[in-house]
Short mmCIF file of C-alpha atoms in Angstrom, two decimals:
data_model
loop_
_atom_site.label_atom_id
_atom_site.label_comp_id
_atom_site.label_asym_id
_atom_site.label_seq_id
_atom_site.Cartn_x
_atom_site.Cartn_y
_atom_site.Cartn_z
CA UNK A 164 47.85 31.45 178.74
CA UNK A 165 48.56 31.54 175.01
CA UNK A 166 45.69 31.48 172.48
CA UNK A 167 45.52 30.06 168.96
CA UNK A 168 42.51 30.06 166.63
CA UNK A 169 43.70 27.88 163.76
CA UNK A 170 41.86 25.48 161.46
CA UNK A 171 43.60 23.64 158.63
CA UNK A 172 41.83 22.64 155.42
CA UNK A 173 42.57 18.93 155.89
CA UNK A 174 41.62 16.75 158.87
CA UNK A 175 45.05 15.17 159.23
CA UNK A 176 46.75 18.53 159.77
CA UNK A 177 44.21 19.50 162.42
CA UNK A 178 44.99 16.35 164.39
CA UNK A 179 48.73 16.68 163.83
CA UNK A 180 48.63 20.27 165.06
CA UNK A 181 47.62 19.20 168.56
CA UNK A 182 50.51 16.78 168.89
CA UNK A 183 52.98 19.25 167.39
CA UNK A 184 51.91 21.91 169.87
CA UNK A 185 52.32 19.49 172.76
CA UNK A 186 55.82 18.61 171.51
CA UNK A 187 56.66 22.32 171.26
CA UNK A 188 55.61 23.07 174.83
CA UNK A 189 57.29 19.95 176.19
CA UNK A 190 60.74 21.06 175.01
CA UNK A 191 60.38 24.79 175.74
CA UNK A 192 61.80 25.46 179.24
CA UNK A 193 59.65 28.55 179.88
CA UNK A 194 56.46 27.35 178.20
CA UNK A 195 53.23 28.30 179.97
CA UNK A 196 49.98 26.87 178.61
CA UNK A 197 47.80 27.13 175.50
CA UNK A 198 44.19 27.15 174.34
CA UNK A 199 43.60 26.33 170.68
CA UNK A 200 40.18 26.35 168.99
CA UNK A 201 39.29 25.05 165.55
CA UNK A 202 36.24 24.10 163.48
CA UNK A 203 36.24 21.38 160.81
CA UNK A 204 34.95 22.22 157.35
CA UNK A 205 34.48 18.60 156.20
CA UNK A 206 32.97 15.52 157.78
CA UNK A 207 35.34 12.80 158.98
CA UNK A 208 35.57 10.12 161.65
CA UNK A 209 38.26 10.16 164.34
CA UNK A 210 39.11 6.99 166.24
CA UNK A 211 40.62 7.02 169.70
CA UNK A 212 44.18 5.73 169.85
CA UNK A 213 43.27 2.15 170.81
CA UNK A 214 39.89 1.87 169.05
CA UNK A 215 39.35 -1.04 166.69
CA UNK A 216 38.31 0.27 163.29
CA UNK A 217 35.73 -2.37 162.42
CA UNK A 218 34.15 -2.26 165.88
CA UNK A 219 33.69 1.52 165.98
CA UNK A 220 33.11 2.80 162.43
CA UNK A 221 30.52 1.93 159.80
CA UNK A 222 33.02 1.40 157.00
CA UNK A 223 30.50 0.93 154.21
CA UNK A 224 28.70 4.21 154.95
CA UNK A 225 31.99 6.09 155.26
CA UNK A 226 33.20 4.67 151.94
CA UNK A 227 29.92 5.43 150.17
CA UNK A 228 29.94 9.05 151.36
CA UNK A 229 33.68 9.61 150.93
CA UNK A 230 34.16 10.23 154.65
CA UNK A 231 37.76 9.73 155.75
CA UNK A 232 38.67 7.86 158.93
CA UNK A 233 41.59 9.05 161.02
CA UNK A 234 43.11 8.10 164.36
CA UNK A 235 44.22 10.50 167.08
CA UNK A 236 47.04 10.07 169.56
CA UNK A 237 44.80 10.39 172.64
CA UNK A 238 42.45 7.82 174.11
CA UNK A 239 38.66 7.81 174.28
CA UNK A 240 36.03 6.75 171.80
CA UNK A 241 35.33 7.39 168.14
CA UNK A 242 33.66 10.65 167.08
CA UNK A 243 32.29 12.23 163.93
CA UNK A 244 33.64 15.67 163.11
CA UNK A 245 32.22 18.30 160.79
CA UNK A 246 30.53 21.69 160.52
CA UNK A 247 28.62 22.43 163.70
CA UNK A 248 31.40 21.07 165.94
CA UNK A 249 33.74 23.38 167.83
CA UNK A 250 36.99 21.78 168.95
CA UNK A 251 39.31 22.97 171.67
CA UNK A 252 42.82 21.84 172.64
CA UNK A 253 44.50 22.71 175.92
CA UNK A 254 48.22 22.26 176.56
CA UNK A 255 48.64 22.38 180.34
CA UNK A 256 51.61 22.12 182.67
CA UNK A 257 51.31 19.00 184.82
CA UNK A 258 53.09 20.57 187.79
CA UNK A 259 51.79 24.13 187.97
CA UNK A 260 48.21 22.97 187.30
CA UNK A 261 48.58 19.98 189.69
CA UNK A 262 47.54 17.46 187.06
CA UNK A 263 49.28 14.36 188.37
CA UNK A 264 46.67 11.89 187.14
CA UNK A 265 44.27 11.44 184.24
CA UNK A 266 41.41 12.14 186.63
CA UNK A 267 43.04 15.35 187.86
CA UNK A 268 43.33 16.68 184.32
CA UNK A 269 39.77 15.86 183.32
CA UNK A 270 38.35 17.36 186.51
CA UNK A 271 40.41 20.53 186.11
CA UNK A 272 39.29 21.12 182.52
CA UNK A 273 35.70 19.92 182.68
CA UNK A 274 34.83 21.89 185.82
CA UNK A 275 36.05 25.03 184.07
CA UNK A 276 34.08 24.22 180.91
CA UNK A 277 30.98 23.28 182.87
CA UNK A 278 30.99 26.71 184.49
CA UNK A 279 31.56 28.47 181.17
CA UNK A 280 28.67 26.68 179.47
CA UNK A 281 26.27 27.11 182.39
CA UNK A 282 26.89 30.84 182.46
CA UNK A 283 26.72 31.21 178.68
CA UNK A 284 23.73 29.00 177.88
CA UNK A 285 21.79 29.21 181.15
CA UNK A 286 21.66 25.42 181.51
CA UNK A 287 22.45 22.91 184.23
CA UNK A 288 25.52 21.10 182.89
CA UNK A 289 27.28 18.27 184.66
CA UNK A 290 30.25 15.95 184.32
CA UNK A 291 29.20 12.37 183.56
CA UNK A 292 31.28 9.26 183.03
CA UNK A 293 35.01 9.90 183.00
CA UNK A 294 35.22 12.69 180.47
CA UNK A 295 31.80 13.86 179.21
CA UNK A 296 29.78 17.01 179.71
CA UNK A 297 26.02 16.54 179.63
CA UNK A 298 22.72 18.37 179.89
CA UNK A 299 19.77 16.32 181.16
CA UNK A 300 21.80 13.16 180.65
CA UNK A 301 22.65 13.89 177.02
CA UNK A 302 26.24 14.40 175.97
CA UNK A 303 27.26 17.64 174.26
CA UNK A 304 31.02 17.45 174.84
CA UNK A 305 33.41 14.52 174.70
CA UNK A 306 37.04 14.85 175.80
CA UNK A 307 40.32 12.94 175.74
CA UNK A 308 43.92 13.43 176.80
CA UNK A 309 47.50 12.52 175.95
CA UNK A 310 50.23 12.97 178.53
CA UNK A 311 53.93 13.69 178.35
CA UNK A 312 56.43 14.32 181.13
CA UNK A 313 55.87 18.05 181.66
CA UNK A 314 52.67 18.79 179.78
CA UNK A 315 49.33 17.19 179.05
CA UNK A 316 47.08 17.63 176.02
CA UNK A 317 43.39 17.71 176.89
CA UNK A 318 41.17 18.18 173.88
CA UNK A 319 37.55 17.71 172.95
CA UNK A 320 34.51 18.76 170.98
CA UNK A 321 31.42 20.83 171.66
CA UNK A 322 28.34 19.87 169.65
CA UNK A 323 26.80 23.21 168.73
CA UNK A 324 24.71 22.74 165.60
CA UNK A 325 25.88 19.39 164.24
CA UNK A 326 23.88 17.00 162.05
CA UNK A 327 23.43 14.30 164.69
CA UNK A 328 22.06 11.84 162.14
CA UNK A 329 25.60 11.50 160.81
CA UNK A 330 26.75 10.02 164.11
CA UNK A 331 24.15 7.30 163.68
CA UNK A 332 25.26 6.76 160.09
CA UNK A 333 29.04 6.63 160.50
CA UNK A 334 29.54 5.12 163.96
CA UNK A 335 28.53 1.79 165.41
CA UNK A 336 27.45 1.42 168.99
CA UNK A 337 30.71 1.74 170.94
CA UNK A 338 32.35 -1.38 172.29
CA UNK A 339 32.82 0.43 175.61
CA UNK A 340 30.41 3.00 176.96
CA UNK A 341 29.93 4.94 180.21
CA UNK A 342 27.36 3.58 182.62
CA UNK A 343 25.10 6.61 182.32
CA UNK A 344 24.57 5.88 178.62
CA UNK A 345 22.53 2.76 179.45
CA UNK A 346 22.79 1.37 175.88
CA UNK A 347 20.96 4.34 174.40
CA UNK A 348 21.38 4.73 170.63
CA UNK A 349 23.37 7.72 169.42
CA UNK A 350 20.37 9.95 168.74
CA UNK A 351 19.06 9.45 172.28
CA UNK A 352 22.49 9.96 173.84
CA UNK A 353 23.88 13.16 172.27
CA UNK A 354 22.53 16.70 171.91
CA UNK A 355 23.51 20.05 170.44
CA UNK A 356 24.07 23.11 172.61
CA UNK A 357 22.53 25.39 169.98
CA UNK A 358 24.86 28.24 170.90
CA UNK A 359 26.78 30.30 168.35
CA UNK A 360 30.37 29.23 167.84
CA UNK A 361 31.67 32.77 168.30
CA UNK A 362 30.11 32.99 171.74
CA UNK A 363 31.59 29.69 172.87
CA UNK A 364 35.02 30.67 171.54
CA UNK A 365 34.94 34.03 173.30
CA UNK A 366 33.74 32.57 176.58
CA UNK A 367 36.33 29.78 176.53
CA UNK A 368 39.03 32.35 175.86
CA UNK A 369 37.83 34.48 178.77
CA UNK A 370 37.29 31.48 181.02
CA UNK A 371 40.89 30.38 180.59
CA UNK A 372 42.30 33.93 180.54
CA UNK A 373 43.96 33.07 177.23
CA UNK A 374 45.00 36.63 176.47
CA UNK A 375 48.29 36.23 174.62
CA UNK A 376 48.46 35.14 170.97
CA UNK A 377 50.74 32.21 170.15
CA UNK A 378 53.22 33.66 167.68
CA UNK A 379 55.15 30.51 166.76
CA UNK A 380 53.19 27.67 165.17
CA UNK A 381 55.27 24.54 164.45
CA UNK A 382 54.20 24.14 160.82
CA UNK A 383 57.19 21.99 159.87
CA UNK A 384 56.50 19.55 162.70
CA UNK A 385 52.83 19.43 161.69
CA UNK A 386 53.76 18.53 158.11
CA UNK A 387 56.11 15.83 159.36
CA UNK A 388 53.45 14.28 161.59
CA UNK A 389 50.97 14.24 158.70
CA UNK A 390 53.47 12.42 156.49
CA UNK A 391 54.64 9.99 159.14
CA UNK A 392 51.40 9.34 161.01
CA UNK A 393 48.08 11.11 160.56
CA UNK A 394 48.00 10.99 156.77
CA UNK A 395 48.86 7.29 156.56
CA UNK A 396 46.39 4.41 156.43
CA UNK A 397 48.93 2.31 158.31
CA UNK A 398 48.28 4.56 161.32
CA UNK A 399 44.56 5.16 160.93
CA UNK A 400 43.72 1.50 160.31
CA UNK A 401 46.32 -0.20 162.49
CA UNK A 402 43.72 -1.89 164.73
#
């Protein structure tokens, strides 16, 4: 598996990078798989592909604080990003990894991550809902995916040392929620792992045997996607 530790200065480029990498692997006949990790330096809100802006985000608070709102290409719910979050992106081969369905892909990734976190943090982690990792019923990792013909992008966030009050400030109660949430407010639903980012990075890298550096990053494609999609309000605020 290839490995890439790359964070851009702007949120739009970080989102565009995931799609550009998926495009790259999709067209490369001998492509294997990839683990990317990145950490945001600014706070911003990311909507799932089909989320409705006014239903998911607190627009007045975001505007007051200068927090940008973006939209990703994958599904799932809205999240707040910022320092204290560690993001991962996996580009996986649908055939060799036997990921025929959305459920297959989530199970494959989350079981691996559950084991990594349990060993690292000494906790009892579990998979809850469709795509969450939890400890004692509180979510510390949310995940989403976007599928193409040959490859699938599965990406998500680990809450390590994030200011959880910002989730309460910038997000509304989600229009759709997993049953295990039971209408709990954000601060009663999420939790930090309180594990150093470096340790999580290293253990993810080892857990996926991501031993080979990715030498070609599709910077031109990333710039194009920012201009055509992720950097445009027409995309971010289309619903």
